[in-house]
Tab-separated table of C-alpha atoms in Angstrom:
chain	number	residue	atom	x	y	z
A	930	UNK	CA	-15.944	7.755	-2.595
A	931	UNK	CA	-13.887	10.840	-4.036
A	932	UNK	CA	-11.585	12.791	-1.495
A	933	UNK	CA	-9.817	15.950	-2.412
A	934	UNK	CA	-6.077	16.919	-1.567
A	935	UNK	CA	-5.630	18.250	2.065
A	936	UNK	CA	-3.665	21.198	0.347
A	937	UNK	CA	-5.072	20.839	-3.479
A	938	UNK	CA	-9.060	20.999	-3.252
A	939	UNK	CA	-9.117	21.016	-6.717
A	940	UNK	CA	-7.530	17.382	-6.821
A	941	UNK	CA	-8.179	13.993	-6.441
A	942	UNK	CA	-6.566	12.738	-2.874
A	943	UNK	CA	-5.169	9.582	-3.757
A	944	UNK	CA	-2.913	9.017	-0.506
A	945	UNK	CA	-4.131	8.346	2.818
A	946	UNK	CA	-2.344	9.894	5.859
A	947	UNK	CA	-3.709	7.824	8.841
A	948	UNK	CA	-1.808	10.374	11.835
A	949	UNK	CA	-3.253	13.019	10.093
A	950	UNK	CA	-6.093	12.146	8.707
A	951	UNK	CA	-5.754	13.794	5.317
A	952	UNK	CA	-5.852	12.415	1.781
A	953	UNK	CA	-3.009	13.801	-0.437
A	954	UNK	CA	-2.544	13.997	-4.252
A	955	UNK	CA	0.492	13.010	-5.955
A	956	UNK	CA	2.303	16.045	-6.042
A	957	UNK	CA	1.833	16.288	-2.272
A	958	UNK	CA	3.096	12.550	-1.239
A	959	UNK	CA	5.438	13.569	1.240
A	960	UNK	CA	6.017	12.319	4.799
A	961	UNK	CA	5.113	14.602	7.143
A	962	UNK	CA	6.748	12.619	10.654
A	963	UNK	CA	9.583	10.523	8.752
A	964	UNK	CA	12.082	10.193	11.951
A	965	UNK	CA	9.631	10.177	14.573
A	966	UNK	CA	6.263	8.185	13.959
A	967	UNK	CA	5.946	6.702	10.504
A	968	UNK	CA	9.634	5.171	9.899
A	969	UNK	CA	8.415	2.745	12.002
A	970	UNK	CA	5.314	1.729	11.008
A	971	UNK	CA	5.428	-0.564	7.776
A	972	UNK	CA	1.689	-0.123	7.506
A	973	UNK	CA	1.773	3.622	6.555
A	974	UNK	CA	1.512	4.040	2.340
A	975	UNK	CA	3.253	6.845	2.407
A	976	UNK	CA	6.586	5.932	4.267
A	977	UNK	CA	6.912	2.820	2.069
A	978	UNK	CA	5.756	4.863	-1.297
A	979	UNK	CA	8.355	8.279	-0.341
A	980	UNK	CA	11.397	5.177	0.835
A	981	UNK	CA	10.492	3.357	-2.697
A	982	UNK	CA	11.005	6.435	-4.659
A	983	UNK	CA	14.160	7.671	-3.208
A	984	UNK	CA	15.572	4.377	-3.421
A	985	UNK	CA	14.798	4.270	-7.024
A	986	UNK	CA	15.498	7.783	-7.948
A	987	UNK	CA	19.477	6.632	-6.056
A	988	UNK	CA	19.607	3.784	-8.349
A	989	UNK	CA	18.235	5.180	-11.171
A	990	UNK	CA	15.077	3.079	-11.546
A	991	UNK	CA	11.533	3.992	-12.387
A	992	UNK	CA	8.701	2.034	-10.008
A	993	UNK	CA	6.359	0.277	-11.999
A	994	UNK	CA	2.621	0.604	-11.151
A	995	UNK	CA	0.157	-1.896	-11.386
């Protein structure tokens, strides 16, 4: 199944944002509730992918995909 961007119809969604239910494309993979709901849940994507990518972009690193 194909989902769009929440904010980028014209774009594939490749992020899923279970709070609020909206699929978001790479350019869009932000958290939207860092401090309050998602920091603590290690099961949201997005948290882990946004933490990942500031720790790398700190150290200098690239994240390798799959």
């Amino acid at each position: 199944m194909h989902h769009t961007c929440s904010k980028h119809p014209d774009r594939e969604g490749v992020h899923y944002c279970a709070k609020y239910n909206r699929y978001l494309c790479e350019e869009c993979l932000a958290c939207q509730d860092p401090t309050l709901y998602c920091k603590h849940r290690q099961m949201c994507m997005i948290w882990e992918l946004v933490k990942q990518r500031k720790h790398d972009a700190k150290n200098g690193t690239r994240a390798t995909s799959n």
